[in-house]
Coordinates of C-alpha atoms and ligand atoms in Angstrom, one line a residue:
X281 CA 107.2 -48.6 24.7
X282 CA 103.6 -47.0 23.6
X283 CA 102.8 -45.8 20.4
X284 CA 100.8 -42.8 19.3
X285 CA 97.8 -43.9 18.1
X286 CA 95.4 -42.1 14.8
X287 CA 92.2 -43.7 14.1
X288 CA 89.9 -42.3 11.8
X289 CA 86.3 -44.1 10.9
X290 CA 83.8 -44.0 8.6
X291 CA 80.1 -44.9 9.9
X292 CA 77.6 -46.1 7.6
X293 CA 73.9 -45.5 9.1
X294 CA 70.8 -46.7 7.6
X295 CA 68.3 -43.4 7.2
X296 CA 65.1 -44.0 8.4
X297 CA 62.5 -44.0 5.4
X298 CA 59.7 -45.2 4.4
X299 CA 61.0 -47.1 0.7
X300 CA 64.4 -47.6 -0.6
X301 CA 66.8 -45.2 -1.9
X302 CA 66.2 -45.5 -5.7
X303 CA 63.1 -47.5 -5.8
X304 CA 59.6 -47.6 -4.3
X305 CA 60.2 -50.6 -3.0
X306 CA 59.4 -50.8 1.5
X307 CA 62.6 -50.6 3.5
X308 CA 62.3 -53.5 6.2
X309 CA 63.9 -55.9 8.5
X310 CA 64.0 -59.6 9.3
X311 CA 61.0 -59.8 7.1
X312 CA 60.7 -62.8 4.4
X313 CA 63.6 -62.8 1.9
X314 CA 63.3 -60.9 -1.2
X315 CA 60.0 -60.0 -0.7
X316 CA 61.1 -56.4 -0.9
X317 CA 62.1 -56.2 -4.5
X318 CA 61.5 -55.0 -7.9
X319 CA 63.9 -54.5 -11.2
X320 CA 65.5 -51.4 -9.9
X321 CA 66.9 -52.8 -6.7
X322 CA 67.6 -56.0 -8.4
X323 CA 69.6 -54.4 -10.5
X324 CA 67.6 -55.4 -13.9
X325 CA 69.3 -54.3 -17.2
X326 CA 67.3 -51.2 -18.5
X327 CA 65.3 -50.4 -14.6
X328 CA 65.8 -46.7 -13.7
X329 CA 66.8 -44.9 -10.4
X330 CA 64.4 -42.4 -9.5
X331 CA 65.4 -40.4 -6.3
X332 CA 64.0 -40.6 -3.0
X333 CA 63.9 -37.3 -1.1
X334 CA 63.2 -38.2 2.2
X335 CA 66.3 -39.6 2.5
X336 CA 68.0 -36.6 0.9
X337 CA 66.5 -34.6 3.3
X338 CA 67.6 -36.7 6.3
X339 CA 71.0 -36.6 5.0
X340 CA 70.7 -32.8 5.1
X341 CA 69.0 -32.6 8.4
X342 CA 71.7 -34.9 9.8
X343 CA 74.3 -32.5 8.3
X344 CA 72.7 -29.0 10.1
X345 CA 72.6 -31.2 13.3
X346 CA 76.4 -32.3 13.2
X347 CA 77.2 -28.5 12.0
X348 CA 78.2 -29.5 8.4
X349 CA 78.2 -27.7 5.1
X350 CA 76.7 -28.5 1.9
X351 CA 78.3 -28.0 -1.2
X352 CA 75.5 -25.9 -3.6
X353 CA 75.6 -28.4 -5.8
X354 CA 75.8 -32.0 -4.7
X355 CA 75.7 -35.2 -7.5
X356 CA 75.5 -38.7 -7.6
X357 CA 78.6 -41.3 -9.1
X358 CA 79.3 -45.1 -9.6
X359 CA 81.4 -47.5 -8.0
X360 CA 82.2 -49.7 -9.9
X361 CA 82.8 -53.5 -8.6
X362 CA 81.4 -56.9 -9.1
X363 CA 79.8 -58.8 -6.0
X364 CA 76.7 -60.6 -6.1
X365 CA 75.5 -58.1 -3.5
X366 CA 75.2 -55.1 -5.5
X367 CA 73.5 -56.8 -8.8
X368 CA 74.0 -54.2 -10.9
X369 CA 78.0 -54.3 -10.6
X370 CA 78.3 -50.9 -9.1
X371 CA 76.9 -48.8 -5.9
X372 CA 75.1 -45.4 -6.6
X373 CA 77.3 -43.2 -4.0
X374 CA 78.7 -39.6 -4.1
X375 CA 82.3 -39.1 -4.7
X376 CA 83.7 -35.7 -4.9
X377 CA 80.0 -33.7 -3.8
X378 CA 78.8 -35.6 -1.0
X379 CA 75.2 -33.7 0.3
X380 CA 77.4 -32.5 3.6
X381 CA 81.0 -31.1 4.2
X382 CA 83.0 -30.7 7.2
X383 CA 81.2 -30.6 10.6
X384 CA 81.8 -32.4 14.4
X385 CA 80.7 -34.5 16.6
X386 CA 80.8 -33.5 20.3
X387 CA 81.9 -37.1 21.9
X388 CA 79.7 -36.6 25.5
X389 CA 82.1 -37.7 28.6
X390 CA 79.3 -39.8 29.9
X391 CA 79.2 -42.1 26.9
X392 CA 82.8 -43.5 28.0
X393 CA 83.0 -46.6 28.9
X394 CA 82.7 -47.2 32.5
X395 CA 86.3 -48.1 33.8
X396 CA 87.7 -44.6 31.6
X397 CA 85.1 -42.2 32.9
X398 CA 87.1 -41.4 35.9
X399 CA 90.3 -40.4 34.1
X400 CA 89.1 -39.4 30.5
X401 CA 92.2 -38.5 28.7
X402 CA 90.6 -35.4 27.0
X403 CA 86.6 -34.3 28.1
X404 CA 85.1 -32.1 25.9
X405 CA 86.1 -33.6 22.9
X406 CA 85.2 -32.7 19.6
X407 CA 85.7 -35.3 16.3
X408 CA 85.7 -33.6 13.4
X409 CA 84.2 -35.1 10.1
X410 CA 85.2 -34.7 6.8
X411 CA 81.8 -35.6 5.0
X412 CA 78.5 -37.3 4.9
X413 CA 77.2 -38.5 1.7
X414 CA 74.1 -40.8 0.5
X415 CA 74.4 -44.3 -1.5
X416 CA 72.7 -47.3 -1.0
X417 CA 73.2 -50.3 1.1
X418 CA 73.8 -53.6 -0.5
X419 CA 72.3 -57.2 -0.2
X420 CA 73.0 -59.1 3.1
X421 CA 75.2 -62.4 1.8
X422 CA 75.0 -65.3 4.8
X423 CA 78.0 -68.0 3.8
X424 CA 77.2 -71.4 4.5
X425 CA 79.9 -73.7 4.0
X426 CA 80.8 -74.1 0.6
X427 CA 77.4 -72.0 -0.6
X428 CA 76.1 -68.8 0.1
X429 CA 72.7 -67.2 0.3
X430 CA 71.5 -63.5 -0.7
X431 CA 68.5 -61.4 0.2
X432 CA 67.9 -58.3 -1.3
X433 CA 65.5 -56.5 0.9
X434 CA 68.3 -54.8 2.1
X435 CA 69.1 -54.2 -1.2
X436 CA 69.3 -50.2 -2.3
X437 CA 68.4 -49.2 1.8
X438 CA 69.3 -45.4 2.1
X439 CA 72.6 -45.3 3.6
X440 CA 74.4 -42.7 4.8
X441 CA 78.2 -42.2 4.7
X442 CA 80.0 -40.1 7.8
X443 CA 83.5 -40.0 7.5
X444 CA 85.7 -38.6 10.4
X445 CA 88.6 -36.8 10.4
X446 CA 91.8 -38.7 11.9
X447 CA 90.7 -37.1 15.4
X448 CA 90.7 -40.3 17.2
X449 CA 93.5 -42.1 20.0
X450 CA 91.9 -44.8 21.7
X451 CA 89.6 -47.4 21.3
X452 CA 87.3 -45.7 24.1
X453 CA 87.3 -42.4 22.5
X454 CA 86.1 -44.8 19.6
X455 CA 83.6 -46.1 21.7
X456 CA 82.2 -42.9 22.9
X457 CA 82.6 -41.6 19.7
X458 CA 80.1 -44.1 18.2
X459 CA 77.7 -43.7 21.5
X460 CA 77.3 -39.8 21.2
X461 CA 76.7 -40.2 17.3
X462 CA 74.3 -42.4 17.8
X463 CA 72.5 -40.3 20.5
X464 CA 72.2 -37.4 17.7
X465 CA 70.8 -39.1 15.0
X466 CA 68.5 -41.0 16.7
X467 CA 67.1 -37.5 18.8
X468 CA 67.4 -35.9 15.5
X469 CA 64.8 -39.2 13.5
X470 CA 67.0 -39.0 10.9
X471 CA 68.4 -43.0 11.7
X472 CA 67.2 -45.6 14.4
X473 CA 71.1 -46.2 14.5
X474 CA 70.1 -49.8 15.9
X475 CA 73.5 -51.8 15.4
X476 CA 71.8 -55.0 16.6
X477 CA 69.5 -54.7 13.3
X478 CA 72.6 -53.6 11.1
X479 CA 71.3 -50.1 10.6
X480 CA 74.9 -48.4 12.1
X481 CA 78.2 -50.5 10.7
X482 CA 81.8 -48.9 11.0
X483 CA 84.8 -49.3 9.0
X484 CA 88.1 -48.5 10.8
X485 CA 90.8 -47.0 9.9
X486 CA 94.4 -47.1 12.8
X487 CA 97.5 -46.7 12.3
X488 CA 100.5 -45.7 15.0
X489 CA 104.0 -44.5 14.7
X490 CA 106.5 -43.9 17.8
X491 CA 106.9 -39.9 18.2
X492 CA 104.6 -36.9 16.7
X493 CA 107.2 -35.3 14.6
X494 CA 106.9 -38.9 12.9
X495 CA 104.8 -39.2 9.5
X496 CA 101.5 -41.3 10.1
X497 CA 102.6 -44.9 10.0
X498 CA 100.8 -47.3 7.2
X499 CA 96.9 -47.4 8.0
X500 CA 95.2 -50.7 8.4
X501 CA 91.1 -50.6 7.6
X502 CA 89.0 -52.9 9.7
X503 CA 85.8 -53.7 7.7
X504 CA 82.3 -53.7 8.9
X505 CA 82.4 -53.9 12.1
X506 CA 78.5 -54.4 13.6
X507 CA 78.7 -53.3 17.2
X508 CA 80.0 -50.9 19.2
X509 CA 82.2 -52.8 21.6
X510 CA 83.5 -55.0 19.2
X511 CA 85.1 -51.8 17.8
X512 CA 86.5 -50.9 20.9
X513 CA 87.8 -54.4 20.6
X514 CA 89.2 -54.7 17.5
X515 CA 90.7 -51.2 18.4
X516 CA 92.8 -52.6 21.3
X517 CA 93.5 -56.0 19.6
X518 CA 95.3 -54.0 16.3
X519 CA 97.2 -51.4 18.7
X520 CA 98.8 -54.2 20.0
X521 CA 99.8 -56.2 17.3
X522 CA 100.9 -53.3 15.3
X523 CA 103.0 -52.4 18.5
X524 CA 104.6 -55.8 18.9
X525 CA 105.4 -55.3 14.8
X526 CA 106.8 -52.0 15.2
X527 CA 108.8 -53.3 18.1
X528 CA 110.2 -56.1 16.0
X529 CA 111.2 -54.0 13.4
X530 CA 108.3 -54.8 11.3
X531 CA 106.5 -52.0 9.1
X532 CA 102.6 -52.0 8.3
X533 CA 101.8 -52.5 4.8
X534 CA 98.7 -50.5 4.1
X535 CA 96.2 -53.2 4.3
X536 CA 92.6 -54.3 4.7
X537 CA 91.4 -57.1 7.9
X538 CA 88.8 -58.9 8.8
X539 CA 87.9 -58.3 12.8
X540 CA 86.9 -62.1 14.1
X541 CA 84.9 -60.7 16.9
X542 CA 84.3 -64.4 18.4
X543 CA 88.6 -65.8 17.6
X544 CA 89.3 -62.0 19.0
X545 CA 91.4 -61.2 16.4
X546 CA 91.8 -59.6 12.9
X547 CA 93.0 -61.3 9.8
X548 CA 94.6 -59.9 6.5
X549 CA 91.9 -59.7 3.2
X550 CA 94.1 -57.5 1.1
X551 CA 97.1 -55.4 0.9
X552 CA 97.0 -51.7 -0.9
X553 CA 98.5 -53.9 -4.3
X554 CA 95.5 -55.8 -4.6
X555 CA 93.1 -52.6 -3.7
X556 CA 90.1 -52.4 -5.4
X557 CA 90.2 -49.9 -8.3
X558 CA 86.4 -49.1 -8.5
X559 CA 86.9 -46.7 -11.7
X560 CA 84.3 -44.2 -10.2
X561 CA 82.4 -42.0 -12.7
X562 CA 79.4 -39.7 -12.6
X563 CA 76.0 -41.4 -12.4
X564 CA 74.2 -40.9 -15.8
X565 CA 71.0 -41.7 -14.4
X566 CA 70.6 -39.4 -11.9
X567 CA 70.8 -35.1 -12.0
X568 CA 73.2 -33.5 -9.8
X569 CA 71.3 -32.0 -6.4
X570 CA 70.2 -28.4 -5.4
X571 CA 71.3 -28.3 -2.2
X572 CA 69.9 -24.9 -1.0
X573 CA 65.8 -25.0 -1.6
X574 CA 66.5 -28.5 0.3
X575 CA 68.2 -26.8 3.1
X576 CA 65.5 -24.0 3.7
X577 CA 63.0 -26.7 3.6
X578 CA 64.8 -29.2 6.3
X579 CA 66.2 -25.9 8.4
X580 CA 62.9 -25.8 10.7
X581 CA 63.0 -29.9 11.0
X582 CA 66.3 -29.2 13.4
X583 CA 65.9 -30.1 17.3
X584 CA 67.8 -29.0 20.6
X585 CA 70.8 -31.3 20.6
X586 CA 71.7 -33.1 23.5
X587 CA 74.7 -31.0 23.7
X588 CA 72.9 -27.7 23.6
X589 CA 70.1 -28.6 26.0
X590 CA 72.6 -29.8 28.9
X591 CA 74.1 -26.4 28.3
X592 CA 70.6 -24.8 28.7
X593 CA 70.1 -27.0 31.9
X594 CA 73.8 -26.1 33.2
X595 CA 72.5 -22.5 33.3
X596 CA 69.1 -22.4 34.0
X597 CA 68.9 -24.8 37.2
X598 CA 72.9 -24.4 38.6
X599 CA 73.4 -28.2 38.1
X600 CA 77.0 -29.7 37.3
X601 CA 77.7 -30.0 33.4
X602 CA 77.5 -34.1 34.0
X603 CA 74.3 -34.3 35.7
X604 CA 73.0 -31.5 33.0
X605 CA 74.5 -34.1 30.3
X606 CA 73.1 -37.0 31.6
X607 CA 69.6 -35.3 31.8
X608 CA 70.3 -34.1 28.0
X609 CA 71.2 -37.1 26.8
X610 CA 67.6 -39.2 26.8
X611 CA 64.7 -37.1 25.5
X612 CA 61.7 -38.6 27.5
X613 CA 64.0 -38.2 30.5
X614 CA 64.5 -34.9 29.4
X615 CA 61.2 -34.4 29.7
X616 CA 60.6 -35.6 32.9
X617 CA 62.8 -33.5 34.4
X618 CA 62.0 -30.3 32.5
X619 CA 58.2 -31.3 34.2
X620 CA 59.6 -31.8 37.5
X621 CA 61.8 -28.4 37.5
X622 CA 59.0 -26.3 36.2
X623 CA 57.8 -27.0 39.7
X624 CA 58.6 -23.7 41.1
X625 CA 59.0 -24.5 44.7
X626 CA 61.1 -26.9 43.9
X627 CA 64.7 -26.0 43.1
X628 CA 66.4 -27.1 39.8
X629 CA 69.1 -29.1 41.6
X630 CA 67.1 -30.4 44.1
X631 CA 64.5 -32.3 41.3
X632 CA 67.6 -33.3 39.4
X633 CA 69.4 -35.0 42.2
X634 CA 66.3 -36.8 43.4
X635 CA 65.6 -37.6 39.6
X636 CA 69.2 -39.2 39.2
X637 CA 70.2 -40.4 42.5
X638 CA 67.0 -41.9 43.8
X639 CA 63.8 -42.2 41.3
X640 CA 66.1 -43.1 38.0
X641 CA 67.9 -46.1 40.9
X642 CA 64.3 -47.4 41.8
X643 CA 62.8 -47.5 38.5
X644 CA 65.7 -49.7 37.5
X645 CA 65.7 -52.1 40.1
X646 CA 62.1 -52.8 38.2
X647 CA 63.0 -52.3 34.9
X648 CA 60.7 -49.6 33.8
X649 CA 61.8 -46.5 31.7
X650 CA 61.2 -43.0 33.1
X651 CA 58.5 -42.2 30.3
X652 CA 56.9 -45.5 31.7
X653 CA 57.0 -44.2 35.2
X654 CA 54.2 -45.2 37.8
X655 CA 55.0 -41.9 39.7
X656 CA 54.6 -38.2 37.2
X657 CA 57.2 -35.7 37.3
X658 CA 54.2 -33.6 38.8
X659 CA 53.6 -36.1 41.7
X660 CA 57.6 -36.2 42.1
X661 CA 57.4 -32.3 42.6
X662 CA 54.5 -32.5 45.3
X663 CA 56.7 -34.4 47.1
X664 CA 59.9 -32.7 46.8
X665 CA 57.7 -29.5 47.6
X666 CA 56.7 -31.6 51.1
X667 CA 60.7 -31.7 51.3
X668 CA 61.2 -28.2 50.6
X669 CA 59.0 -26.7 53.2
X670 CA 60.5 -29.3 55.6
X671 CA 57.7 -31.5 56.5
X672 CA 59.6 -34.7 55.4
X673 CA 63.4 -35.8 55.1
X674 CA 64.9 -37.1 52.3
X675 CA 65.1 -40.3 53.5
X676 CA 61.3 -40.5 54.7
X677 CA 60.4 -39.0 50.5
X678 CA 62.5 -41.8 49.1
X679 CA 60.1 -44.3 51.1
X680 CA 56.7 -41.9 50.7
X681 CA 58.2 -42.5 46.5
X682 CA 58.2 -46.5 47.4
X683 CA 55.0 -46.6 48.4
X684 CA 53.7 -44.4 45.8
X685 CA 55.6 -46.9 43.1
X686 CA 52.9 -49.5 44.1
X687 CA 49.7 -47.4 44.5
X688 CA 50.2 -44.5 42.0
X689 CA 47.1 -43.4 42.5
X690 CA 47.7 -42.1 46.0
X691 CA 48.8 -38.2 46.9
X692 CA 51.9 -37.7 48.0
X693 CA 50.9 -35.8 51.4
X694 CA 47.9 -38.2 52.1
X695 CA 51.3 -41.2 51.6
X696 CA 53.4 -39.6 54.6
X697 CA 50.6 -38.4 56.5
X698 CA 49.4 -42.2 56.5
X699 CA 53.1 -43.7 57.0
X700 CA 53.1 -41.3 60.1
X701 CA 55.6 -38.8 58.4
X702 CA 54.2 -35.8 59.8
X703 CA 55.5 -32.8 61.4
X704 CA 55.3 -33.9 65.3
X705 CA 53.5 -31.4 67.5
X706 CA 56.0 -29.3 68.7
X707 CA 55.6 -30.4 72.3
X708 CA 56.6 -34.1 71.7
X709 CA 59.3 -33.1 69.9
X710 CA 60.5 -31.1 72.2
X711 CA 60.3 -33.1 74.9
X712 CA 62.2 -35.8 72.8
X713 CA 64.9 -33.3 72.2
X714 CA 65.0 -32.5 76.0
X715 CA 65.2 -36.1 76.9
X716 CA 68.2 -36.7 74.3
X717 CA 70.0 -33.7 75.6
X718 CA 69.3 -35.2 79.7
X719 CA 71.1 -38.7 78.2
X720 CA 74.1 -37.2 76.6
X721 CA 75.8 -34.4 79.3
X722 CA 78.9 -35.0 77.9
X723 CA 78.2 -34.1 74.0
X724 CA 76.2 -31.0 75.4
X725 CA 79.0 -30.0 77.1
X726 CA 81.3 -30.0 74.0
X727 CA 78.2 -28.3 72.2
X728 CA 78.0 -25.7 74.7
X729 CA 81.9 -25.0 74.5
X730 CA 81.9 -24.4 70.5
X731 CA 81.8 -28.0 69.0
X732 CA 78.3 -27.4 67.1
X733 CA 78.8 -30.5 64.9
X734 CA 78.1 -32.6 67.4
X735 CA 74.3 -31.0 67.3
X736 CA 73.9 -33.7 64.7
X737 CA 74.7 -36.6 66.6
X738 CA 71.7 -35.4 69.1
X739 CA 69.7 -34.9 66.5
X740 CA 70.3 -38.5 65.4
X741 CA 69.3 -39.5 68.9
X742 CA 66.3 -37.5 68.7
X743 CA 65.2 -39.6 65.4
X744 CA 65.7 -43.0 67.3
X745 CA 63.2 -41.5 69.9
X746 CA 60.8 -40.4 67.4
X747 CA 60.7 -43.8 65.2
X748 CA 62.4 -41.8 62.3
X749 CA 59.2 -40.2 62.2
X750 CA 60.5 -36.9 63.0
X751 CA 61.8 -34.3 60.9
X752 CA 65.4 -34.1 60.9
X753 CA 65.1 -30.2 60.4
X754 CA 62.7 -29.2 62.4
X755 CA 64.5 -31.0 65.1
X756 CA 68.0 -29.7 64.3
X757 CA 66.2 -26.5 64.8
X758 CA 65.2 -27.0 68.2
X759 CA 68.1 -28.3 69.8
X760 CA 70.1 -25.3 68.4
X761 CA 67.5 -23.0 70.1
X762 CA 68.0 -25.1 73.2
X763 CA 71.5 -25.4 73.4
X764 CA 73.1 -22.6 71.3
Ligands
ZN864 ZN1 63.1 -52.0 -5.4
MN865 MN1 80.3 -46.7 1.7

């Protein structure tokens, strides 16, 4: 039996600044520990918070990018709980006016995973958030045996809190989810989003029940998870055994795990009974936020989403709405193709095929990035122009692009010219064509009697005559004046 499945999450992304949240003190990674402190972010009695607005700003930014709201006024509260990685006993966060209301995230079909991108159960889909606020990361605790160790240069880290509605049924809409999130904050600077560095952690929320007219079934959290397929893991590991409950008769009891990413499974830390009650109350440190001068100011700061500018690509070059998203999706591809299409002789889905299908393949194979390309997106276009006016085949430009990969330096034309790709005189061609149409009565005959498909198969003749030198057009063209 399958269950219906509700998953909601809540992402907590490190925003990219300069110095912590509260406190002066340099934001930084895998550097010495606790070398990036100072009273306030050690949490010394009588050290005061004093705001930083980049990261306010950020927070904004990130909001106007994902289509949020902001409340007019937004303010800052404690929660209250004692852990030695938050010194001071509670975490400056935002309760009840978080900096950003409401909002979506577009989840892009390409971010699936691969083995669901074939059948995805609903493309196009959008994940509604509830809210973004702005608190501060905590230390980073390692536990060694029977001791533990604590540096708190992560200590009061910007941190932003996005919190999704309960818009999510699988653990690959999860996983896309988190992809196409990541995509926009990163395009937008407001967060590197780098989970191998901690800077995006997710918190899970899942529960399932058997039929829709059936009230939400008890909701476990999974804490903390730090990478995107272990989500997707912990996803499918908790449908299952909450299944295999349900089945039994068993009921959830709303209840926080652990996700073991390396046992594969979860374990219980608490049920709802021994919840944390973190007695939240307004921060009396800090005044409550003007959201609107902070708005007008972070307004011109927006940039084309990836979203939008596969839309633009959609209609200004006629490609498909995945090719379009898969251009969208990287800027400094992006940018090489925008280069390559502005290349008027060249038509839009012509540079974007070549771009995908062949260049993108080849600059894998050695590893390189498109913005790292040996070959410009203006060179590219000289040679899809050389394609265009039908002096080379598609084939023969993917090996002119080979060549050209090892000695960049080289023009495309002088390249084919010099690998013998050159529009054959007319009379050798023709006389190839004639000698291809003597060898193969048969096939002419057909030809002849209304079968013009079969003009291919002499033209492919005609290219083993020629080497592969020749142009497959030009030669098509003949042998329809000859035969047709
Ligand atoms: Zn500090
Ligand atoms: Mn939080």
């Amino acid at each position: 039996m399958s269950f219906l499945v509700t998953i909601g999450l809540e992402v907590h992304c490190q925003v990219k600044t300069n110095t912590k949240m509260f406190c002066a003190c340099e934001t930084s990674f895998a550097d010495e520990p606790n070398t990036h402190t100072c009273p306030v972010c050690l949490g010394l009695p009588g050290a005061l918070p004093v705001l930083n607005r980049h990261a306010i700003e950020k927070t904004l930014l990130a909001g106007l990018q994902l289509d949020c709201g902001s409340p007019e006024v937004s303010k800052w509260d404690r929660k209250n709980y004692f852990y030695p990685d938050m010194p001071k006993n509670y975490q400056t966060t935002q309760l009840d006016l978080p900096l950003c209301l409401g909002g979506e995230v577009p989840v892009y079909d390409f971010n699936y995973p691969t083995e669901v991108k074939k059948n995805i159960p609903r493309p196009g889909l959008k994940v509604r958030l509830n809210r973004i606020h702005l608190e501060e990361d905590v230390a980073k605790s390692t536990h060694l045996g029977s001791s533990s160790i604590i540096d708190y240069n992560r200590a009061g880290t910007p941190l932003m809190e996005i919190v999704t509605e309960p818009d999510i049924e699988s653990s690959a809409e999860a996983f896309a989810f988190l992809r196409s999130l990541q995509m926009i904050l990163q395009q937008a600077g407001v967060s590197d989003a780098d989970m191998e560095k901690g800077q995006l952690r997710c918190d899970v929320n899942i529960s399932i029940r058997r039929r829709e007219s059936d009230p939400y079934g008890n909701r476990i959290e999974l804490k903390n998870l730090n990478s995107i397929s272990a989500v997707r893991r912990a996803i499918d590991y908790e449908i299952e055994r909450q299944s295999e409950d349900l089945e039994a008769g068993v009921e959830q009891i709303q209840s926080t795990r652990r996700w073991d990413d390396d046992r594969g499974e979860s374990q219980l830390l608490r049920t709802k009974e021994d919840a944390h009650d973190y007695r939240y109350f307004p921060c009396p440190d800090l005044l409550p936020i003007h959201t609107g001068p902070l708005l007008d100011a972070v307004r011109p700061l927006t940039t084309e989403r990836p979203h939008d500018r596969a839309e633009r690509y959609e209609n200004d070059y006629r490609i498909t709405a995945y090719d379009a998203s898969v251009l969208a999706s990287d800027v400094p591809l992006a940018t090489y193709f925008e280069t390559l299409a502005a290349n008027e002789k060249v038509p839009g889905k012509k540079a974007a095929n070549f771009l995908l299908n062949v260049l993108l393949g080849l600059l894998n194979e050695r590893e390189t990035a498109i913005d790292a390309s040996p070959v410009s997106a203006e060179k590219t276009g000289s040679l899809l122009e050389l394609v265009e006016s039908g002096q080379l085949a598609l084939n023969q430009a993917k090996e002119v692009l080979l060549k050209l990969l090892e000695e960049p330096g080289r023009d495309p034309a002088e390249v084919a010219k010099a690998m013998g790709f050159e529009p054959a005189d007319a009379g050798e061609l023709e006389a190839f064509c004639d000698q291809a149409i003597e060898a193969n009565p048969k096939q002419v005959a057909e030809i002849q009697s209304g079968n013009e498909k079969l003009v291919n198969f002499l033209t492919g003749q005609v290219m083993k005559l020629s080497k592969g030198k020749a142009n497959p057009k030009q030669v098509t063209e003949i042998l329809r004046s000859k035969l047709l």
